[in-house]
Amino acid sequence: MEKISIVIPTYNVAGYLEQTLESLAAQTRPFELWLIDDHSTDQSAQLAEAFTRDHPDYHFHQFTQHQGISVARNYGIEHATGDAIAFVDGDDALDPLFVETLADSFTDGVVAAAVGYVWHGSRTTVNHPIKINQREMFNQVSSHGSEIGGYVWNKAFAKTAIDAINLRFDETLPIAEDYLFTSAFVANTAGSYAYNPKLLYTKINRPNSTIHTASFKDRQIEREVFKQINGLKHLVQ
């Protein structure tokens, strides 16, 4: 794998973003970066713009109005030039080996890679890198509570595979848009999947994050999304 593109949406995360940027600066492998600010009202945009300044592979864009995380991620997909795209949240932290490990996971036939993560304690049970097939990966990413999870932020997806199925995040969803993206990718992309259980991504438990502020209506929408995901099973080989 020659190059990983990292796409990071930011929205009012100035109190966390500096840690995220520091962890990016400590990476052991070069990467392309797209920082997309979703019209923050704090200092997030200024921090992001300053970090990308004078670095040819780092890019900053700010929306003129708040549009949502899926719009920001889709902007990143449309502009990324790397061989694979990793999606990182602007309030989380990366181990220095995050990019290197994901890049090295893309051996022959691998279409997406995942690493272990720290969030409410580790659930990792595997102690060595493994390859899994499409069906096994779909079972992992389409279920709550699995080890690999359906989140996008501990994974990288081959750009050619994303483009082949013209996959984008559903911009109408306030919740579970990541599960739908990941499940749709796997359901429509045959090949091998790599999982390295090293704990290389730290999910920060931010009090005002979507998962903590979801309304009853949001939870109803989430249930409908998982029904939609369940309907993708017939595509899996």
PDB file of C-alpha atoms in Angstrom:
ATOM      1  CA  MET A   1       0.000   0.000   0.000  1.00  0.00           C
ATOM      2  CA  GLU A   2       1.576   3.241  -1.100  1.00  0.00           C
ATOM      3  CA  LYS A   3      -0.510   5.902   0.639  1.00  0.00           C
ATOM      4  CA  ILE A   4      -3.260   6.203   3.237  1.00  0.00           C
ATOM      5  CA  SER A   5      -5.559   9.228   3.159  1.00  0.00           C
ATOM      6  CA  ILE A   6      -6.953  10.240   6.551  1.00  0.00           C
ATOM      7  CA  VAL A   7     -10.262  12.120   6.555  1.00  0.00           C
ATOM      8  CA  ILE A   8     -11.143  13.989   9.751  1.00  0.00           C
ATOM      9  CA  PRO A   9     -14.368  16.007  10.171  1.00  0.00           C
ATOM     10  CA  THR A  10     -14.243  18.588  12.959  1.00  0.00           C
ATOM     11  CA  TYR A  11     -17.074  20.419  14.684  1.00  0.00           C
ATOM     12  CA  ASN A  12     -16.553  22.267  17.955  1.00  0.00           C
ATOM     13  CA  VAL A  13     -13.900  19.883  19.271  1.00  0.00           C
ATOM     14  CA  ALA A  14     -11.167  22.428  19.999  1.00  0.00           C
ATOM     15  CA  GLY A  15     -10.662  21.033  23.501  1.00  0.00           C
ATOM     16  CA  TYR A  16      -9.792  17.624  22.047  1.00  0.00           C
ATOM     17  CA  LEU A  17      -8.374  18.405  18.626  1.00  0.00           C
ATOM     18  CA  GLU A  18      -4.886  19.345  19.786  1.00  0.00           C
ATOM     19  CA  GLN A  19      -4.386  15.826  21.148  1.00  0.00           C
ATOM     20  CA  THR A  20      -5.615  14.366  17.858  1.00  0.00           C
ATOM     21  CA  LEU A  21      -3.238  16.559  15.854  1.00  0.00           C
ATOM     22  CA  GLU A  22      -0.320  15.650  18.112  1.00  0.00           C
ATOM     23  CA  SER A  23      -1.022  11.968  17.502  1.00  0.00           C
ATOM     24  CA  LEU A  24      -1.094  12.608  13.750  1.00  0.00           C
ATOM     25  CA  ALA A  25       2.266  14.380  13.922  1.00  0.00           C
ATOM     26  CA  ALA A  26       3.765  11.335  15.678  1.00  0.00           C
ATOM     27  CA  GLN A  27       2.852   8.838  12.928  1.00  0.00           C
ATOM     28  CA  THR A  28       5.685   6.641  11.660  1.00  0.00           C
ATOM     29  CA  ARG A  29       4.455   6.562   8.036  1.00  0.00           C
ATOM     30  CA  PRO A  30       3.636   9.529   5.744  1.00  0.00           C
ATOM     31  CA  PHE A  31      -0.024  10.019   4.830  1.00  0.00           C
ATOM     32  CA  GLU A  32      -2.398  12.398   3.091  1.00  0.00           C
ATOM     33  CA  LEU A  33      -4.666  14.388   5.421  1.00  0.00           C
ATOM     34  CA  TRP A  34      -8.020  16.064   4.845  1.00  0.00           C
ATOM     35  CA  LEU A  35      -9.281  18.119   7.782  1.00  0.00           C
ATOM     36  CA  ILE A  36     -12.828  19.290   7.051  1.00  0.00           C
ATOM     37  CA  ASP A  37     -14.340  21.733   9.503  1.00  0.00           C
ATOM     38  CA  ASP A  38     -18.134  21.682   9.640  1.00  0.00           C
ATOM     39  CA  HIS A  39     -18.489  25.414  10.415  1.00  0.00           C
ATOM     40  CA  SER A  40     -17.279  25.256  14.021  1.00  0.00           C
ATOM     41  CA  THR A  41     -17.978  28.163  16.340  1.00  0.00           C
ATOM     42  CA  ASP A  42     -14.949  27.488  18.558  1.00  0.00           C
ATOM     43  CA  GLN A  43     -11.247  27.380  17.613  1.00  0.00           C
ATOM     44  CA  SER A  44     -11.396  24.024  15.801  1.00  0.00           C
ATOM     45  CA  ALA A  45     -11.023  25.536  12.327  1.00  0.00           C
ATOM     46  CA  GLN A  46      -8.077  27.714  13.337  1.00  0.00           C
ATOM     47  CA  LEU A  47      -6.260  24.748  14.897  1.00  0.00           C
ATOM     48  CA  ALA A  48      -6.899  22.566  11.862  1.00  0.00           C
ATOM     49  CA  GLU A  49      -5.859  25.201   9.340  1.00  0.00           C
ATOM     50  CA  ALA A  50      -2.647  25.950  11.224  1.00  0.00           C
ATOM     51  CA  PHE A  51      -1.760  22.253  11.344  1.00  0.00           C
ATOM     52  CA  THR A  52      -2.096  21.856   7.576  1.00  0.00           C
ATOM     53  CA  ARG A  53      -0.217  25.044   6.707  1.00  0.00           C
ATOM     54  CA  ASP A  54       2.977  24.565   4.681  1.00  0.00           C
ATOM     55  CA  HIS A  55       2.534  20.785   4.363  1.00  0.00           C
ATOM     56  CA  PRO A  56       1.817  19.709   0.759  1.00  0.00           C
ATOM     57  CA  ASP A  57      -0.003  16.495   1.757  1.00  0.00           C
ATOM     58  CA  TYR A  58      -2.182  18.112   4.432  1.00  0.00           C
ATOM     59  CA  HIS A  59      -5.383  19.868   3.356  1.00  0.00           C
ATOM     60  CA  PHE A  60      -7.954  22.003   5.177  1.00  0.00           C
ATOM     61  CA  HIS A  61     -11.462  22.936   4.123  1.00  0.00           C
ATOM     62  CA  GLN A  62     -14.183  24.727   6.073  1.00  0.00           C
ATOM     63  CA  PHE A  63     -17.879  24.653   5.239  1.00  0.00           C
ATOM     64  CA  THR A  64     -19.684  28.000   5.163  1.00  0.00           C
ATOM     65  CA  GLN A  65     -22.549  26.447   7.133  1.00  0.00           C
ATOM     66  CA  HIS A  66     -23.018  23.423   9.377  1.00  0.00           C
ATOM     67  CA  GLN A  67     -23.855  20.395   7.214  1.00  0.00           C
ATOM     68  CA  GLY A  68     -23.143  17.300   9.300  1.00  0.00           C
ATOM     69  CA  ILE A  69     -20.453  14.679   9.675  1.00  0.00           C
ATOM     70  CA  SER A  70     -21.541  12.621   6.671  1.00  0.00           C
ATOM     71  CA  VAL A  71     -21.247  15.592   4.319  1.00  0.00           C
ATOM     72  CA  ALA A  72     -17.754  16.248   5.672  1.00  0.00           C
ATOM     73  CA  ARG A  73     -16.693  12.626   5.246  1.00  0.00           C
ATOM     74  CA  ASN A  74     -18.102  12.539   1.723  1.00  0.00           C
ATOM     75  CA  TYR A  75     -16.108  15.659   0.874  1.00  0.00           C
ATOM     76  CA  GLY A  76     -13.041  13.774   2.044  1.00  0.00           C
ATOM     77  CA  ILE A  77     -13.873  10.738  -0.104  1.00  0.00           C
ATOM     78  CA  GLU A  78     -14.292  12.924  -3.165  1.00  0.00           C
ATOM     79  CA  HIS A  79     -10.954  14.688  -2.671  1.00  0.00           C
ATOM     80  CA  ALA A  80      -8.715  11.956  -1.228  1.00  0.00           C
ATOM     81  CA  THR A  81      -5.997  10.661  -3.544  1.00  0.00           C
ATOM     82  CA  GLY A  82      -4.607   7.843  -1.391  1.00  0.00           C
ATOM     83  CA  ASP A  83      -4.819   4.133  -2.109  1.00  0.00           C
ATOM     84  CA  ALA A  84      -7.030   3.704   0.968  1.00  0.00           C
ATOM     85  CA  ILE A  85      -9.088   6.029   3.151  1.00  0.00           C
ATOM     86  CA  ALA A  86      -9.159   5.990   6.954  1.00  0.00           C
ATOM     87  CA  PHE A  87     -11.796   8.003   8.802  1.00  0.00           C
ATOM     88  CA  VAL A  88     -10.751   9.479  12.149  1.00  0.00           C
ATOM     89  CA  ASP A  89     -12.901  11.493  14.553  1.00  0.00           C
ATOM     90  CA  GLY A  90     -11.534  14.882  15.524  1.00  0.00           C
ATOM     91  CA  ASP A  91     -11.647  14.169  19.255  1.00  0.00           C
ATOM     92  CA  ASP A  92      -9.805  10.830  19.280  1.00  0.00           C
ATOM     93  CA  ALA A  93      -6.146   9.781  19.495  1.00  0.00           C
ATOM     94  CA  LEU A  94      -3.956   7.519  17.384  1.00  0.00           C
ATOM     95  CA  ASP A  95      -1.029   5.337  18.306  1.00  0.00           C
ATOM     96  CA  PRO A  96       2.097   6.275  16.281  1.00  0.00           C
ATOM     97  CA  LEU A  97       1.777   2.955  14.408  1.00  0.00           C
ATOM     98  CA  PHE A  98      -1.830   3.518  13.309  1.00  0.00           C
ATOM     99  CA  VAL A  99      -1.100   4.548   9.707  1.00  0.00           C
ATOM    100  CA  GLU A 100       1.812   2.150   9.261  1.00  0.00           C
ATOM    101  CA  THR A 101      -0.165  -0.839  10.520  1.00  0.00           C
ATOM    102  CA  LEU A 102      -3.166  -0.113   8.310  1.00  0.00           C
ATOM    103  CA  ALA A 103      -0.977   0.454   5.246  1.00  0.00           C
ATOM    104  CA  ASP A 104       0.972  -2.763   5.792  1.00  0.00           C
ATOM    105  CA  SER A 105      -2.277  -4.725   6.157  1.00  0.00           C
ATOM    106  CA  PHE A 106      -3.140  -4.207   2.492  1.00  0.00           C
ATOM    107  CA  THR A 107      -1.394  -7.267   1.138  1.00  0.00           C
ATOM    108  CA  ASP A 108      -2.626  -8.999  -2.024  1.00  0.00           C
ATOM    109  CA  GLY A 109      -6.408  -9.274  -2.148  1.00  0.00           C
ATOM    110  CA  VAL A 110      -7.139  -7.193   0.972  1.00  0.00           C
ATOM    111  CA  VAL A 111      -9.870  -4.614   0.385  1.00  0.00           C
ATOM    112  CA  ALA A 112     -10.144  -3.155   3.898  1.00  0.00           C
ATOM    113  CA  ALA A 113      -8.226  -3.320   7.168  1.00  0.00           C
ATOM    114  CA  ALA A 114      -9.061  -2.773  10.830  1.00  0.00           C
ATOM    115  CA  VAL A 115      -7.084  -2.364  14.040  1.00  0.00           C
ATOM    116  CA  GLY A 116      -7.941  -2.781  17.708  1.00  0.00           C
ATOM    117  CA  TYR A 117      -9.310   0.142  19.659  1.00  0.00           C
ATOM    118  CA  VAL A 118      -9.577   1.331  23.243  1.00  0.00           C
ATOM    119  CA  TRP A 119     -13.058   2.403  24.343  1.00  0.00           C
ATOM    120  CA  HIS A 120     -14.622   1.458  27.671  1.00  0.00           C
ATOM    121  CA  GLY A 121     -11.785  -1.049  28.009  1.00  0.00           C
ATOM    122  CA  SER A 122     -10.422  -3.410  25.386  1.00  0.00           C
ATOM    123  CA  ARG A 123     -12.479  -6.324  24.085  1.00  0.00           C
ATOM    124  CA  THR A 124      -9.642  -7.731  21.990  1.00  0.00           C
ATOM    125  CA  THR A 125      -9.275 -11.502  22.213  1.00  0.00           C
ATOM    126  CA  VAL A 126      -6.967 -12.098  19.214  1.00  0.00           C
ATOM    127  CA  ASN A 127      -3.234 -11.632  19.741  1.00  0.00           C
ATOM    128  CA  HIS A 128      -1.948 -11.801  16.172  1.00  0.00           C
ATOM    129  CA  PRO A 129      -2.935 -10.278  12.792  1.00  0.00           C
ATOM    130  CA  ILE A 130      -5.504 -12.304  10.885  1.00  0.00           C
ATOM    131  CA  LYS A 131      -7.288 -12.332   7.545  1.00  0.00           C
ATOM    132  CA  ILE A 132     -10.997 -12.994   7.435  1.00  0.00           C
ATOM    133  CA  ASN A 133     -13.408 -13.537   4.573  1.00  0.00           C
ATOM    134  CA  GLN A 134     -16.248 -11.320   3.429  1.00  0.00           C
ATOM    135  CA  ARG A 135     -18.962 -13.158   5.365  1.00  0.00           C
ATOM    136  CA  GLU A 136     -16.994 -13.149   8.617  1.00  0.00           C
ATOM    137  CA  MET A 137     -16.261  -9.443   8.225  1.00  0.00           C
ATOM    138  CA  PHE A 138     -19.915  -8.673   7.504  1.00  0.00           C
ATOM    139  CA  ASN A 139     -20.948 -10.487  10.671  1.00  0.00           C
ATOM    140  CA  GLN A 140     -18.453  -8.370  12.612  1.00  0.00           C
ATOM    141  CA  VAL A 141     -19.377  -4.953  11.183  1.00  0.00           C
ATOM    142  CA  SER A 142     -23.157  -5.438  11.108  1.00  0.00           C
ATOM    143  CA  SER A 143     -23.524  -6.242  14.804  1.00  0.00           C
ATOM    144  CA  HIS A 144     -23.358  -4.211  17.997  1.00  0.00           C
ATOM    145  CA  GLY A 145     -20.754  -5.414  20.451  1.00  0.00           C
ATOM    146  CA  SER A 146     -18.467  -7.279  18.051  1.00  0.00           C
ATOM    147  CA  GLU A 147     -14.706  -7.082  18.445  1.00  0.00           C
ATOM    148  CA  ILE A 148     -13.975  -5.294  15.154  1.00  0.00           C
ATOM    149  CA  GLY A 149     -17.144  -3.219  15.232  1.00  0.00           C
ATOM    150  CA  GLY A 150     -19.048  -1.418  12.501  1.00  0.00           C
ATOM    151  CA  TYR A 151     -17.481   1.962  13.222  1.00  0.00           C
ATOM    152  CA  VAL A 152     -15.411   3.554  10.464  1.00  0.00           C
ATOM    153  CA  TRP A 153     -12.744   5.100  12.670  1.00  0.00           C
ATOM    154  CA  ASN A 154     -10.589   1.997  13.334  1.00  0.00           C
ATOM    155  CA  LYS A 155     -10.494   1.006   9.679  1.00  0.00           C
ATOM    156  CA  ALA A 156      -9.168   1.865   6.234  1.00  0.00           C
ATOM    157  CA  PHE A 157     -11.021   1.110   3.000  1.00  0.00           C
ATOM    158  CA  ALA A 158      -9.440   0.649  -0.429  1.00  0.00           C
ATOM    159  CA  LYS A 159     -10.258   3.735  -2.512  1.00  0.00           C
ATOM    160  CA  THR A 160     -10.740   1.684  -5.682  1.00  0.00           C
ATOM    161  CA  ALA A 161     -13.339  -0.441  -3.872  1.00  0.00           C
ATOM    162  CA  ILE A 162     -15.210   2.641  -2.609  1.00  0.00           C
ATOM    163  CA  ASP A 163     -15.226   4.089  -6.121  1.00  0.00           C
ATOM    164  CA  ALA A 164     -16.278   0.781  -7.708  1.00  0.00           C
ATOM    165  CA  ILE A 165     -19.588   0.805  -5.829  1.00  0.00           C
ATOM    166  CA  ASN A 166     -19.859   4.618  -5.654  1.00  0.00           C
ATOM    167  CA  LEU A 167     -20.258   4.402  -1.882  1.00  0.00           C
ATOM    168  CA  ARG A 168     -20.967   7.493   0.204  1.00  0.00           C
ATOM    169  CA  PHE A 169     -22.246   8.183   3.719  1.00  0.00           C
ATOM    170  CA  ASP A 170     -26.011   8.738   3.965  1.00  0.00           C
ATOM    171  CA  GLU A 171     -26.245  12.468   4.668  1.00  0.00           C
ATOM    172  CA  THR A 172     -29.825  12.182   5.956  1.00  0.00           C
ATOM    173  CA  LEU A 173     -28.924  10.012   8.958  1.00  0.00           C
ATOM    174  CA  PRO A 174     -28.233  11.566  12.379  1.00  0.00           C
ATOM    175  CA  ILE A 175     -26.949   8.258  13.785  1.00  0.00           C
ATOM    176  CA  ALA A 176     -25.570   4.848  12.664  1.00  0.00           C
ATOM    177  CA  GLU A 177     -24.353   6.287   9.362  1.00  0.00           C
ATOM    178  CA  ASP A 178     -20.971   4.678  10.011  1.00  0.00           C
ATOM    179  CA  TYR A 179     -22.470   1.201  10.524  1.00  0.00           C
ATOM    180  CA  LEU A 180     -24.398   1.551   7.264  1.00  0.00           C
ATOM    181  CA  PHE A 181     -21.317   2.696   5.342  1.00  0.00           C
ATOM    182  CA  THR A 182     -19.110  -0.097   6.660  1.00  0.00           C
ATOM    183  CA  SER A 183     -21.755  -2.800   6.205  1.00  0.00           C
ATOM    184  CA  ALA A 184     -22.575  -1.610   2.679  1.00  0.00           C
ATOM    185  CA  PHE A 185     -18.877  -1.627   1.790  1.00  0.00           C
ATOM    186  CA  VAL A 186     -18.386  -5.189   3.012  1.00  0.00           C
ATOM    187  CA  ALA A 187     -21.650  -6.503   1.550  1.00  0.00           C
ATOM    188  CA  ASN A 188     -20.717  -5.164  -1.879  1.00  0.00           C
ATOM    189  CA  THR A 189     -16.977  -5.877  -1.833  1.00  0.00           C
ATOM    190  CA  ALA A 190     -15.722  -9.417  -2.137  1.00  0.00           C
ATOM    191  CA  GLY A 191     -12.145 -10.107  -1.079  1.00  0.00           C
ATOM    192  CA  SER A 192     -10.032 -10.553   2.010  1.00  0.00           C
ATOM    193  CA  TYR A 193     -10.230  -8.372   5.104  1.00  0.00           C
ATOM    194  CA  ALA A 194      -7.340  -7.810   7.514  1.00  0.00           C
ATOM    195  CA  TYR A 195      -7.629  -7.322  11.255  1.00  0.00           C
ATOM    196  CA  ASN A 196      -4.716  -6.441  13.490  1.00  0.00           C
ATOM    197  CA  PRO A 197      -5.824  -6.434  17.147  1.00  0.00           C
ATOM    198  CA  LYS A 198      -3.113  -4.037  18.306  1.00  0.00           C
ATOM    199  CA  LEU A 199      -4.817  -1.268  20.291  1.00  0.00           C
ATOM    200  CA  LEU A 200      -3.918   1.608  17.986  1.00  0.00           C
ATOM    201  CA  TYR A 201      -7.032   3.824  18.199  1.00  0.00           C
ATOM    202  CA  THR A 202      -8.295   5.476  21.366  1.00  0.00           C
ATOM    203  CA  LYS A 203     -11.940   6.536  21.314  1.00  0.00           C
ATOM    204  CA  ILE A 204     -12.469   9.496  23.628  1.00  0.00           C
ATOM    205  CA  ASN A 205     -15.691   9.372  25.632  1.00  0.00           C
ATOM    206  CA  ARG A 206     -16.883  12.945  24.974  1.00  0.00           C
ATOM    207  CA  PRO A 207     -20.035  13.840  26.995  1.00  0.00           C
ATOM    208  CA  ASN A 208     -21.756  15.779  24.179  1.00  0.00           C
ATOM    209  CA  SER A 209     -20.986  13.282  21.416  1.00  0.00           C
ATOM    210  CA  THR A 210     -23.777  11.879  19.234  1.00  0.00           C
ATOM    211  CA  ILE A 211     -23.832   8.565  21.060  1.00  0.00           C
ATOM    212  CA  HIS A 212     -24.495  10.337  24.378  1.00  0.00           C
ATOM    213  CA  THR A 213     -27.046  12.859  23.094  1.00  0.00           C
ATOM    214  CA  ALA A 214     -29.148  10.637  20.811  1.00  0.00           C
ATOM    215  CA  SER A 215     -32.885  11.188  21.223  1.00  0.00           C
ATOM    216  CA  PHE A 216     -35.646   8.589  21.260  1.00  0.00           C
ATOM    217  CA  LYS A 217     -36.315   9.459  17.596  1.00  0.00           C
ATOM    218  CA  ASP A 218     -32.629   8.922  16.798  1.00  0.00           C
ATOM    219  CA  ARG A 219     -32.769   5.477  18.388  1.00  0.00           C
ATOM    220  CA  GLN A 220     -35.806   4.616  16.281  1.00  0.00           C
ATOM    221  CA  ILE A 221     -33.853   5.674  13.195  1.00  0.00           C
ATOM    222  CA  GLU A 222     -30.932   3.526  14.343  1.00  0.00           C
ATOM    223  CA  ARG A 223     -33.200   0.484  14.543  1.00  0.00           C
ATOM    224  CA  GLU A 224     -34.406   1.139  10.995  1.00  0.00           C
ATOM    225  CA  VAL A 225     -30.797   1.438   9.801  1.00  0.00           C
ATOM    226  CA  PHE A 226     -29.983  -1.960  11.260  1.00  0.00           C
ATOM    227  CA  LYS A 227     -32.999  -3.441   9.483  1.00  0.00           C
ATOM    228  CA  GLN A 228     -31.560  -2.003   6.281  1.00  0.00           C
ATOM    229  CA  ILE A 229     -28.156  -3.493   7.127  1.00  0.00           C
ATOM    230  CA  ASN A 230     -29.750  -6.884   7.774  1.00  0.00           C
ATOM    231  CA  GLY A 231     -31.222  -6.684   4.281  1.00  0.00           C
ATOM    232  CA  LEU A 232     -27.704  -6.593   2.814  1.00  0.00           C
ATOM    233  CA  LYS A 233     -26.884 -10.121   3.961  1.00  0.00           C
ATOM    234  CA  HIS A 234     -28.012 -11.690   0.685  1.00  0.00           C
ATOM    235  CA  LEU A 235     -25.209  -9.842  -1.138  1.00  0.00           C
ATOM    236  CA  VAL A 236     -22.477 -11.490   0.916  1.00  0.00           C
ATOM    237  CA  GLN A 237     -20.697 -14.445  -0.629  1.00  0.00           C
TER     238      GLN A 237
END
